[in-house]
Amino acid sequence: MPESLRPVPRHVAIILDGNGRWATGRGLPRTAGHAAGEPALFDVVHGAIALGIEWLTVYVFSTENWSRPEEEVAFLMHFNEDLLLRRRDELNDLGVRVIFMGDRADPRVSDRLRGHIADTEALTARNRTLTLVFAFNYGSRLEIAAAARRLAEKAAAGEIDPAQVDVAALAAHLYLPEMPDPDLVIRSSGEQRISNFLLWQSAYSEFAFPATLWPDFDRHALAACVEDYRRRERRFGGVTGD
Ligand code: IPE
Ligand code: IPE
Ligand code: MG
């Protein structure tokens, strides 16, 4: 264990999980758990700003979540749209830059939601206190496959030499090439799996799996994960900590 604490993570990525269990445990419909996750998210945004975290990525809808019951998917789509409308000015006032990462062009995403996403991104584009990335209709395998496809298209068009396709070239074709790799990936609810989230970017991330269900998560739970992270030694394949 290092004697001194490492700096606060620059990028924290969170798999918000446990909304359904939070609700069913109370005899409520699963969708009530999603609604209860909203204040948790905003408390964590405040906590991230207070801690000096620069990037916060939250996994809110995966490419596999379309397989949920139709009414839950419909609720989540409407909920995301409504949340942007109700909260974008507040996020803007906090100095938060909002970016959506994922397949927003999917025809299953409504034009209205696409419009709200674009408006929120434009409204907050110049903010730098915190960059909040919503991983929405996001799947890491789809992202990597899309990057590979774009590289193949460029090679076929003679724009790049296939010999130039290396780690840096692939990383440059991911959805957000400017996003630093997450230093810390947190998954709430006690599940210990990655569920198609940031597979490429989390190659050397630290992981935390707090048992707290997402609606019960807050800035203090975030701070506890960060404190634990700061005591860890990261090696990146070497023999001494960074
Ligand atoms: C996470 O909570 C939110 C989304 C996936 C949208 P879940 O809905 O997965 O909650 P559990 O895992 O069923 O408890
Ligand atoms: C991952 O959670 C996706 C999001 C949190 C948006 P899931 O609840 O969908 O993952 P699995 O199915 O339990 O692995
Ligand atoms: Mg889940």
PDB file of C-alpha atoms and ligand atoms in Angstrom:
ATOM      1  CA  MET A   1       0.000   0.000   0.000  1.00  0.00           C
ATOM      2  CA  PRO A   2       1.488   3.373  -0.977  1.00  0.00           C
ATOM      3  CA  GLU A   3       2.360   5.697   1.910  1.00  0.00           C
ATOM      4  CA  SER A   4       0.912   8.757   0.243  1.00  0.00           C
ATOM      5  CA  LEU A   5      -2.516   9.013  -1.278  1.00  0.00           C
ATOM      6  CA  ARG A   6      -2.727   9.119  -5.046  1.00  0.00           C
ATOM      7  CA  PRO A   7      -4.605  12.060  -6.581  1.00  0.00           C
ATOM      8  CA  VAL A   8      -8.354  12.063  -6.904  1.00  0.00           C
ATOM      9  CA  PRO A   9      -9.347  10.156 -10.075  1.00  0.00           C
ATOM     10  CA  ARG A  10      -9.645  12.364 -13.110  1.00  0.00           C
ATOM     11  CA  HIS A  11     -12.380  10.201 -14.620  1.00  0.00           C
ATOM     12  CA  VAL A  12     -14.895   8.137 -12.657  1.00  0.00           C
ATOM     13  CA  ALA A  13     -17.300   5.917 -14.614  1.00  0.00           C
ATOM     14  CA  ILE A  14     -20.378   4.453 -12.938  1.00  0.00           C
ATOM     15  CA  ILE A  15     -22.661   1.569 -13.855  1.00  0.00           C
ATOM     16  CA  LEU A  16     -25.864   2.736 -12.153  1.00  0.00           C
ATOM     17  CA  ASP A  17     -27.365  -0.580 -11.105  1.00  0.00           C
ATOM     18  CA  GLY A  18     -29.995  -1.803  -8.666  1.00  0.00           C
ATOM     19  CA  ASN A  19     -32.968   0.436  -9.478  1.00  0.00           C
ATOM     20  CA  GLY A  20     -35.273  -2.518 -10.154  1.00  0.00           C
ATOM     21  CA  ARG A  21     -34.298  -4.333  -6.960  1.00  0.00           C
ATOM     22  CA  TRP A  22     -34.702  -1.145  -4.922  1.00  0.00           C
ATOM     23  CA  ALA A  23     -38.283  -0.834  -6.194  1.00  0.00           C
ATOM     24  CA  THR A  24     -39.383  -4.470  -6.026  1.00  0.00           C
ATOM     25  CA  GLY A  25     -37.994  -4.669  -2.490  1.00  0.00           C
ATOM     26  CA  ARG A  26     -40.533  -1.981  -1.603  1.00  0.00           C
ATOM     27  CA  GLY A  27     -43.388  -3.597  -3.495  1.00  0.00           C
ATOM     28  CA  LEU A  28     -43.174  -0.893  -6.182  1.00  0.00           C
ATOM     29  CA  PRO A  29     -42.960  -1.237  -9.969  1.00  0.00           C
ATOM     30  CA  ARG A  30     -39.409  -1.343 -11.343  1.00  0.00           C
ATOM     31  CA  THR A  31     -39.917   2.037 -12.998  1.00  0.00           C
ATOM     32  CA  ALA A  32     -40.276   3.658  -9.555  1.00  0.00           C
ATOM     33  CA  GLY A  33     -36.678   2.595  -8.966  1.00  0.00           C
ATOM     34  CA  HIS A  34     -35.518   4.450 -12.063  1.00  0.00           C
ATOM     35  CA  ALA A  35     -37.301   7.588 -10.878  1.00  0.00           C
ATOM     36  CA  ALA A  36     -35.694   7.204  -7.441  1.00  0.00           C
ATOM     37  CA  GLY A  37     -32.288   7.013  -9.125  1.00  0.00           C
ATOM     38  CA  GLU A  38     -32.500  10.594 -10.357  1.00  0.00           C
ATOM     39  CA  PRO A  39     -31.777  12.389  -7.048  1.00  0.00           C
ATOM     40  CA  ALA A  40     -28.963   9.908  -6.437  1.00  0.00           C
ATOM     41  CA  LEU A  41     -27.417  10.876  -9.764  1.00  0.00           C
ATOM     42  CA  PHE A  42     -27.640  14.576  -9.072  1.00  0.00           C
ATOM     43  CA  ASP A  43     -26.192  14.192  -5.578  1.00  0.00           C
ATOM     44  CA  VAL A  44     -23.283  12.284  -7.124  1.00  0.00           C
ATOM     45  CA  VAL A  45     -22.786  15.060  -9.692  1.00  0.00           C
ATOM     46  CA  HIS A  46     -22.510  17.574  -6.836  1.00  0.00           C
ATOM     47  CA  GLY A  47     -20.144  15.216  -5.018  1.00  0.00           C
ATOM     48  CA  ALA A  48     -17.971  14.766  -8.102  1.00  0.00           C
ATOM     49  CA  ILE A  49     -17.658  18.541  -8.500  1.00  0.00           C
ATOM     50  CA  ALA A  50     -16.771  18.950  -4.810  1.00  0.00           C
ATOM     51  CA  LEU A  51     -14.093  16.264  -5.094  1.00  0.00           C
ATOM     52  CA  GLY A  52     -12.545  17.870  -8.182  1.00  0.00           C
ATOM     53  CA  ILE A  53     -13.327  14.991 -10.536  1.00  0.00           C
ATOM     54  CA  GLU A  54     -13.133  16.222 -14.149  1.00  0.00           C
ATOM     55  CA  TRP A  55     -15.038  13.494 -15.996  1.00  0.00           C
ATOM     56  CA  LEU A  56     -18.026  11.507 -14.761  1.00  0.00           C
ATOM     57  CA  THR A  57     -19.504   8.881 -17.066  1.00  0.00           C
ATOM     58  CA  VAL A  58     -22.805   7.248 -16.158  1.00  0.00           C
ATOM     59  CA  TYR A  59     -24.176   4.150 -17.878  1.00  0.00           C
ATOM     60  CA  VAL A  60     -27.892   4.822 -18.181  1.00  0.00           C
ATOM     61  CA  PHE A  61     -29.038   2.560 -21.032  1.00  0.00           C
ATOM     62  CA  SER A  62     -27.181  -0.285 -22.687  1.00  0.00           C
ATOM     63  CA  THR A  63     -27.590  -1.677 -26.184  1.00  0.00           C
ATOM     64  CA  GLU A  64     -28.909  -4.808 -24.448  1.00  0.00           C
ATOM     65  CA  ASN A  65     -31.506  -2.933 -22.357  1.00  0.00           C
ATOM     66  CA  TRP A  66     -33.880  -2.870 -25.374  1.00  0.00           C
ATOM     67  CA  SER A  67     -34.661  -6.478 -24.431  1.00  0.00           C
ATOM     68  CA  ARG A  68     -36.500  -5.317 -21.291  1.00  0.00           C
ATOM     69  CA  PRO A  69     -40.314  -5.257 -21.208  1.00  0.00           C
ATOM     70  CA  GLU A  70     -41.724  -2.707 -23.639  1.00  0.00           C
ATOM     71  CA  GLU A  71     -43.259  -0.541 -20.919  1.00  0.00           C
ATOM     72  CA  GLU A  72     -39.959  -0.322 -19.009  1.00  0.00           C
ATOM     73  CA  VAL A  73     -38.074   0.677 -22.188  1.00  0.00           C
ATOM     74  CA  ALA A  74     -40.769   3.268 -22.978  1.00  0.00           C
ATOM     75  CA  PHE A  75     -40.541   4.621 -19.430  1.00  0.00           C
ATOM     76  CA  LEU A  76     -36.751   4.924 -19.619  1.00  0.00           C
ATOM     77  CA  MET A  77     -36.859   6.730 -22.972  1.00  0.00           C
ATOM     78  CA  HIS A  78     -39.453   9.196 -21.721  1.00  0.00           C
ATOM     79  CA  PHE A  79     -37.633   9.549 -18.407  1.00  0.00           C
ATOM     80  CA  ASN A  80     -34.352  10.479 -20.079  1.00  0.00           C
ATOM     81  CA  GLU A  81     -36.106  13.033 -22.254  1.00  0.00           C
ATOM     82  CA  ASP A  82     -37.973  14.532 -19.314  1.00  0.00           C
ATOM     83  CA  LEU A  83     -34.850  14.593 -17.150  1.00  0.00           C
ATOM     84  CA  LEU A  84     -32.948  16.598 -19.749  1.00  0.00           C
ATOM     85  CA  LEU A  85     -35.755  19.132 -20.028  1.00  0.00           C
ATOM     86  CA  ARG A  86     -36.155  19.533 -16.270  1.00  0.00           C
ATOM     87  CA  ARG A  87     -32.464  19.497 -15.320  1.00  0.00           C
ATOM     88  CA  ARG A  88     -30.427  20.952 -18.140  1.00  0.00           C
ATOM     89  CA  ASP A  89     -30.471  24.525 -16.849  1.00  0.00           C
ATOM     90  CA  GLU A  90     -29.389  23.332 -13.408  1.00  0.00           C
ATOM     91  CA  LEU A  91     -26.524  21.339 -14.953  1.00  0.00           C
ATOM     92  CA  ASN A  92     -25.566  24.361 -17.020  1.00  0.00           C
ATOM     93  CA  ASP A  93     -25.569  26.608 -13.937  1.00  0.00           C
ATOM     94  CA  LEU A  94     -23.249  24.120 -12.205  1.00  0.00           C
ATOM     95  CA  GLY A  95     -20.782  24.413 -15.095  1.00  0.00           C
ATOM     96  CA  VAL A  96     -21.401  20.856 -16.255  1.00  0.00           C
ATOM     97  CA  ARG A  97     -20.725  19.941 -19.882  1.00  0.00           C
ATOM     98  CA  VAL A  98     -23.132  17.190 -20.930  1.00  0.00           C
ATOM     99  CA  ILE A  99     -22.153  14.723 -23.657  1.00  0.00           C
ATOM    100  CA  PHE A 100     -24.090  11.681 -24.833  1.00  0.00           C
ATOM    101  CA  MET A 101     -22.063   8.647 -25.888  1.00  0.00           C
ATOM    102  CA  GLY A 102     -23.675   5.784 -27.758  1.00  0.00           C
ATOM    103  CA  ASP A 103     -25.790   5.025 -30.798  1.00  0.00           C
ATOM    104  CA  ARG A 104     -28.181   7.974 -30.770  1.00  0.00           C
ATOM    105  CA  ALA A 105     -28.898   7.488 -34.493  1.00  0.00           C
ATOM    106  CA  ASP A 106     -30.692   4.200 -33.711  1.00  0.00           C
ATOM    107  CA  PRO A 107     -34.239   4.491 -35.170  1.00  0.00           C
ATOM    108  CA  ARG A 108     -35.628   3.232 -31.854  1.00  0.00           C
ATOM    109  CA  VAL A 109     -34.498   6.538 -30.278  1.00  0.00           C
ATOM    110  CA  SER A 110     -37.185   9.153 -30.884  1.00  0.00           C
ATOM    111  CA  ASP A 111     -36.463  12.328 -32.819  1.00  0.00           C
ATOM    112  CA  ARG A 112     -37.689  14.304 -29.817  1.00  0.00           C
ATOM    113  CA  LEU A 113     -35.147  12.704 -27.498  1.00  0.00           C
ATOM    114  CA  ARG A 114     -32.424  13.127 -30.129  1.00  0.00           C
ATOM    115  CA  GLY A 115     -33.354  16.809 -30.278  1.00  0.00           C
ATOM    116  CA  HIS A 116     -33.192  17.248 -26.486  1.00  0.00           C
ATOM    117  CA  ILE A 117     -29.813  15.526 -26.430  1.00  0.00           C
ATOM    118  CA  ALA A 118     -28.456  17.871 -29.113  1.00  0.00           C
ATOM    119  CA  ASP A 119     -29.928  20.946 -27.379  1.00  0.00           C
ATOM    120  CA  THR A 120     -28.442  19.978 -23.997  1.00  0.00           C
ATOM    121  CA  GLU A 121     -25.036  19.304 -25.515  1.00  0.00           C
ATOM    122  CA  ALA A 122     -25.104  22.661 -27.329  1.00  0.00           C
ATOM    123  CA  LEU A 123     -26.276  24.549 -24.221  1.00  0.00           C
ATOM    124  CA  THR A 124     -23.481  23.145 -22.046  1.00  0.00           C
ATOM    125  CA  ALA A 125     -20.699  22.785 -24.627  1.00  0.00           C
ATOM    126  CA  ARG A 126     -18.464  25.484 -23.169  1.00  0.00           C
ATOM    127  CA  ASN A 127     -18.688  24.345 -19.545  1.00  0.00           C
ATOM    128  CA  ARG A 128     -15.619  22.792 -17.976  1.00  0.00           C
ATOM    129  CA  THR A 129     -16.266  22.322 -14.226  1.00  0.00           C
ATOM    130  CA  LEU A 130     -17.272  18.704 -14.885  1.00  0.00           C
ATOM    131  CA  THR A 131     -17.887  16.740 -18.060  1.00  0.00           C
ATOM    132  CA  LEU A 132     -20.867  14.443 -17.524  1.00  0.00           C
ATOM    133  CA  VAL A 133     -21.062  11.692 -20.120  1.00  0.00           C
ATOM    134  CA  PHE A 134     -24.326   9.800 -20.436  1.00  0.00           C
ATOM    135  CA  ALA A 135     -23.589   6.362 -21.882  1.00  0.00           C
ATOM    136  CA  PHE A 136     -26.958   5.976 -23.562  1.00  0.00           C
ATOM    137  CA  ASN A 137     -27.812   3.212 -26.015  1.00  0.00           C
ATOM    138  CA  TYR A 138     -24.177   2.402 -25.379  1.00  0.00           C
ATOM    139  CA  GLY A 139     -22.466  -0.930 -25.886  1.00  0.00           C
ATOM    140  CA  SER A 140     -18.728  -1.286 -25.899  1.00  0.00           C
ATOM    141  CA  ARG A 141     -18.688  -4.064 -28.491  1.00  0.00           C
ATOM    142  CA  LEU A 142     -20.799  -1.946 -30.854  1.00  0.00           C
ATOM    143  CA  GLU A 143     -18.457   1.006 -30.267  1.00  0.00           C
ATOM    144  CA  ILE A 144     -15.322  -1.034 -31.027  1.00  0.00           C
ATOM    145  CA  ALA A 145     -16.943  -2.690 -34.057  1.00  0.00           C
ATOM    146  CA  ALA A 146     -17.975   0.740 -35.394  1.00  0.00           C
ATOM    147  CA  ALA A 147     -14.401   2.020 -34.940  1.00  0.00           C
ATOM    148  CA  ALA A 148     -13.049  -1.026 -36.795  1.00  0.00           C
ATOM    149  CA  ARG A 149     -15.579  -0.483 -39.579  1.00  0.00           C
ATOM    150  CA  ARG A 150     -14.577   3.167 -40.011  1.00  0.00           C
ATOM    151  CA  LEU A 151     -10.912   2.203 -40.176  1.00  0.00           C
ATOM    152  CA  ALA A 152     -11.723  -0.480 -42.764  1.00  0.00           C
ATOM    153  CA  GLU A 153     -13.673   2.075 -44.822  1.00  0.00           C
ATOM    154  CA  LYS A 154     -10.764   4.500 -44.709  1.00  0.00           C
ATOM    155  CA  ALA A 155      -8.341   1.767 -45.717  1.00  0.00           C
ATOM    156  CA  ALA A 156     -10.620   0.679 -48.586  1.00  0.00           C
ATOM    157  CA  ALA A 157     -10.812   4.304 -49.759  1.00  0.00           C
ATOM    158  CA  GLY A 158      -7.019   4.539 -49.696  1.00  0.00           C
ATOM    159  CA  GLU A 159      -7.114   7.179 -46.937  1.00  0.00           C
ATOM    160  CA  ILE A 160      -4.962   5.154 -44.554  1.00  0.00           C
ATOM    161  CA  ASP A 161      -2.480   2.336 -44.920  1.00  0.00           C
ATOM    162  CA  PRO A 162      -3.699  -0.819 -43.098  1.00  0.00           C
ATOM    163  CA  ALA A 163      -0.257  -0.945 -41.472  1.00  0.00           C
ATOM    164  CA  GLN A 164      -1.204   2.276 -39.654  1.00  0.00           C
ATOM    165  CA  VAL A 165      -4.095   0.584 -37.843  1.00  0.00           C
ATOM    166  CA  ASP A 166      -2.714   0.294 -34.333  1.00  0.00           C
ATOM    167  CA  VAL A 167      -3.909   0.863 -30.767  1.00  0.00           C
ATOM    168  CA  ALA A 168      -3.790   4.657 -31.124  1.00  0.00           C
ATOM    169  CA  ALA A 169      -5.689   4.574 -34.441  1.00  0.00           C
ATOM    170  CA  LEU A 170      -8.461   2.446 -32.997  1.00  0.00           C
ATOM    171  CA  ALA A 171      -8.704   4.614 -29.869  1.00  0.00           C
ATOM    172  CA  ALA A 172      -8.994   7.685 -32.105  1.00  0.00           C
ATOM    173  CA  HIS A 173     -12.104   6.192 -33.735  1.00  0.00           C
ATOM    174  CA  LEU A 174     -14.048   5.429 -30.546  1.00  0.00           C
ATOM    175  CA  TYR A 175     -17.108   7.585 -29.783  1.00  0.00           C
ATOM    176  CA  LEU A 176     -15.235  10.133 -27.636  1.00  0.00           C
ATOM    177  CA  PRO A 177     -11.537  10.080 -28.505  1.00  0.00           C
ATOM    178  CA  GLU A 178     -10.911  13.041 -26.200  1.00  0.00           C
ATOM    179  CA  MET A 179     -12.281  11.223 -23.151  1.00  0.00           C
ATOM    180  CA  PRO A 180      -9.506  10.068 -20.791  1.00  0.00           C
ATOM    181  CA  ASP A 181      -9.653   6.419 -19.760  1.00  0.00           C
ATOM    182  CA  PRO A 182     -11.607   5.975 -16.512  1.00  0.00           C
ATOM    183  CA  ASP A 183      -9.326   5.743 -13.486  1.00  0.00           C
ATOM    184  CA  LEU A 184     -12.104   4.239 -11.413  1.00  0.00           C
ATOM    185  CA  VAL A 185     -15.152   2.236 -12.512  1.00  0.00           C
ATOM    186  CA  ILE A 186     -17.894   1.848  -9.893  1.00  0.00           C
ATOM    187  CA  ARG A 187     -20.833  -0.544 -10.171  1.00  0.00           C
ATOM    188  CA  SER A 188     -23.522  -0.176  -7.542  1.00  0.00           C
ATOM    189  CA  SER A 189     -25.818  -2.952  -6.303  1.00  0.00           C
ATOM    190  CA  GLY A 190     -23.148  -5.549  -5.578  1.00  0.00           C
ATOM    191  CA  GLU A 191     -23.099  -7.084  -9.061  1.00  0.00           C
ATOM    192  CA  GLN A 192     -19.530  -7.730 -10.163  1.00  0.00           C
ATOM    193  CA  ARG A 193     -19.570  -7.573 -13.930  1.00  0.00           C
ATOM    194  CA  ILE A 194     -18.921  -5.041 -16.658  1.00  0.00           C
ATOM    195  CA  SER A 195     -22.042  -5.607 -18.838  1.00  0.00           C
ATOM    196  CA  ASN A 196     -20.513  -4.277 -22.075  1.00  0.00           C
ATOM    197  CA  PHE A 197     -19.318  -0.959 -20.551  1.00  0.00           C
ATOM    198  CA  LEU A 198     -16.045   0.729 -21.608  1.00  0.00           C
ATOM    199  CA  LEU A 199     -14.283  -2.552 -22.387  1.00  0.00           C
ATOM    200  CA  TRP A 200     -11.443  -0.873 -24.271  1.00  0.00           C
ATOM    201  CA  GLN A 201     -11.132   2.183 -22.022  1.00  0.00           C
ATOM    202  CA  SER A 202     -11.089   0.278 -18.705  1.00  0.00           C
ATOM    203  CA  ALA A 203      -8.037  -1.847 -19.569  1.00  0.00           C
ATOM    204  CA  TYR A 204      -6.193  -0.493 -16.506  1.00  0.00           C
ATOM    205  CA  SER A 205      -9.033   0.996 -14.472  1.00  0.00           C
ATOM    206  CA  GLU A 206      -9.524   0.296 -10.799  1.00  0.00           C
ATOM    207  CA  PHE A 207     -12.910  -1.235  -9.933  1.00  0.00           C
ATOM    208  CA  ALA A 208     -15.266  -0.802  -6.991  1.00  0.00           C
ATOM    209  CA  PHE A 209     -18.411  -2.853  -6.374  1.00  0.00           C
ATOM    210  CA  PRO A 210     -20.304  -1.253  -3.486  1.00  0.00           C
ATOM    211  CA  ALA A 211     -23.403  -3.201  -2.388  1.00  0.00           C
ATOM    212  CA  THR A 212     -25.567  -0.057  -2.274  1.00  0.00           C
ATOM    213  CA  LEU A 213     -28.492  -0.057  -4.696  1.00  0.00           C
ATOM    214  CA  TRP A 214     -28.320   2.958  -7.013  1.00  0.00           C
ATOM    215  CA  PRO A 215     -31.275   4.943  -5.533  1.00  0.00           C
ATOM    216  CA  ASP A 216     -29.502   4.778  -2.141  1.00  0.00           C
ATOM    217  CA  PHE A 217     -26.181   5.937  -3.586  1.00  0.00           C
ATOM    218  CA  ASP A 218     -25.038   9.501  -2.914  1.00  0.00           C
ATOM    219  CA  ARG A 219     -22.012  11.792  -2.749  1.00  0.00           C
ATOM    220  CA  HIS A 220     -20.803  10.097   0.439  1.00  0.00           C
ATOM    221  CA  ALA A 221     -20.837   6.687  -1.235  1.00  0.00           C
ATOM    222  CA  LEU A 222     -18.884   8.219  -4.125  1.00  0.00           C
ATOM    223  CA  ALA A 223     -16.387   9.768  -1.705  1.00  0.00           C
ATOM    224  CA  ALA A 224     -15.898   6.398   0.013  1.00  0.00           C
ATOM    225  CA  CYS A 225     -15.077   4.725  -3.322  1.00  0.00           C
ATOM    226  CA  VAL A 226     -12.671   7.549  -4.169  1.00  0.00           C
ATOM    227  CA  GLU A 227     -10.951   7.303  -0.762  1.00  0.00           C
ATOM    228  CA  ASP A 228     -10.427   3.579  -1.299  1.00  0.00           C
ATOM    229  CA  TYR A 229      -9.101   4.220  -4.815  1.00  0.00           C
ATOM    230  CA  ARG A 230      -6.600   6.773  -3.487  1.00  0.00           C
ATOM    231  CA  ARG A 231      -4.972   4.095  -1.331  1.00  0.00           C
ATOM    232  CA  ARG A 232      -4.485   1.656  -4.182  1.00  0.00           C
ATOM    233  CA  GLU A 233      -1.306   1.034  -6.088  1.00  0.00           C
ATOM    234  CA  ARG A 234      -1.636   1.111  -9.860  1.00  0.00           C
ATOM    235  CA  ARG A 235       1.075  -0.618 -11.842  1.00  0.00           C
ATOM    236  CA  PHE A 236       0.025  -0.581 -15.499  1.00  0.00           C
ATOM    237  CA  GLY A 237       2.015  -3.766 -16.060  1.00  0.00           C
ATOM    238  CA  GLY A 238       5.165  -2.401 -14.420  1.00  0.00           C
ATOM    239  CA  VAL A 239       6.627  -3.251 -11.027  1.00  0.00           C
ATOM    240  CA  THR A 240       6.191  -0.022  -9.069  1.00  0.00           C
ATOM    241  CA  GLY A 241       3.176   2.171  -8.530  1.00  0.00           C
ATOM    242  CA  ASP A 242       2.731   5.306 -10.641  1.00  0.00           C
TER     243      ASP A 242
HETATM  244  C1  IPE B   1     -30.084   0.044 -13.559  1.00  0.00           C
HETATM  245  O1  IPE B   1     -30.960  -0.575 -12.707  1.00  0.00           O
HETATM  246  C2  IPE B   1     -30.753   1.008 -14.499  1.00  0.00           C
HETATM  247  C3  IPE B   1     -30.777   0.584 -15.901  1.00  0.00           C
HETATM  248  C4  IPE B   1     -30.254  -0.506 -16.402  1.00  0.00           C
HETATM  249  C5  IPE B   1     -31.490   1.456 -16.818  1.00  0.00           C
HETATM  250  P1  IPE B   1     -31.681  -1.936 -13.112  1.00  0.00           P
HETATM  251  O2  IPE B   1     -32.966  -1.616 -13.763  1.00  0.00           O
HETATM  252  O3  IPE B   1     -30.760  -2.799 -13.902  1.00  0.00           O
HETATM  253  O4  IPE B   1     -31.932  -2.566 -11.680  1.00  0.00           O
HETATM  254  P2  IPE B   1     -31.824  -4.092 -11.275  1.00  0.00           P
HETATM  255  O5  IPE B   1     -30.457  -4.579 -11.674  1.00  0.00           O
HETATM  256  O6  IPE B   1     -32.903  -4.813 -12.026  1.00  0.00           O
HETATM  257  O7  IPE B   1     -32.026  -4.099  -9.806  1.00  0.00           O
HETATM  258  C1  IPE B   2     -25.992  -2.475 -17.076  1.00  0.00           C
HETATM  259  O1  IPE B   2     -26.894  -2.924 -16.133  1.00  0.00           O
HETATM  260  C2  IPE B   2     -26.591  -1.366 -17.899  1.00  0.00           C
HETATM  261  C3  IPE B   2     -26.878  -0.124 -17.174  1.00  0.00           C
HETATM  262  C4  IPE B   2     -26.673   0.099 -15.925  1.00  0.00           C
HETATM  263  C5  IPE B   2     -27.422   0.930 -17.994  1.00  0.00           C
HETATM  264  P1  IPE B   2     -27.863  -4.153 -16.416  1.00  0.00           P
HETATM  265  O2  IPE B   2     -28.685  -4.296 -15.204  1.00  0.00           O
HETATM  266  O3  IPE B   2     -28.563  -3.972 -17.708  1.00  0.00           O
HETATM  267  O4  IPE B   2     -26.824  -5.353 -16.575  1.00  0.00           O
HETATM  268  P2  IPE B   2     -26.996  -6.921 -16.379  1.00  0.00           P
HETATM  269  O5  IPE B   2     -28.040  -7.374 -17.343  1.00  0.00           O
HETATM  270  O6  IPE B   2     -27.428  -7.162 -14.973  1.00  0.00           O
HETATM  271  O7  IPE B   2     -25.636  -7.482 -16.641  1.00  0.00           O
HETATM  272 MG    MG B   3     -29.440  -4.228 -13.405  1.00  0.00          MG
END
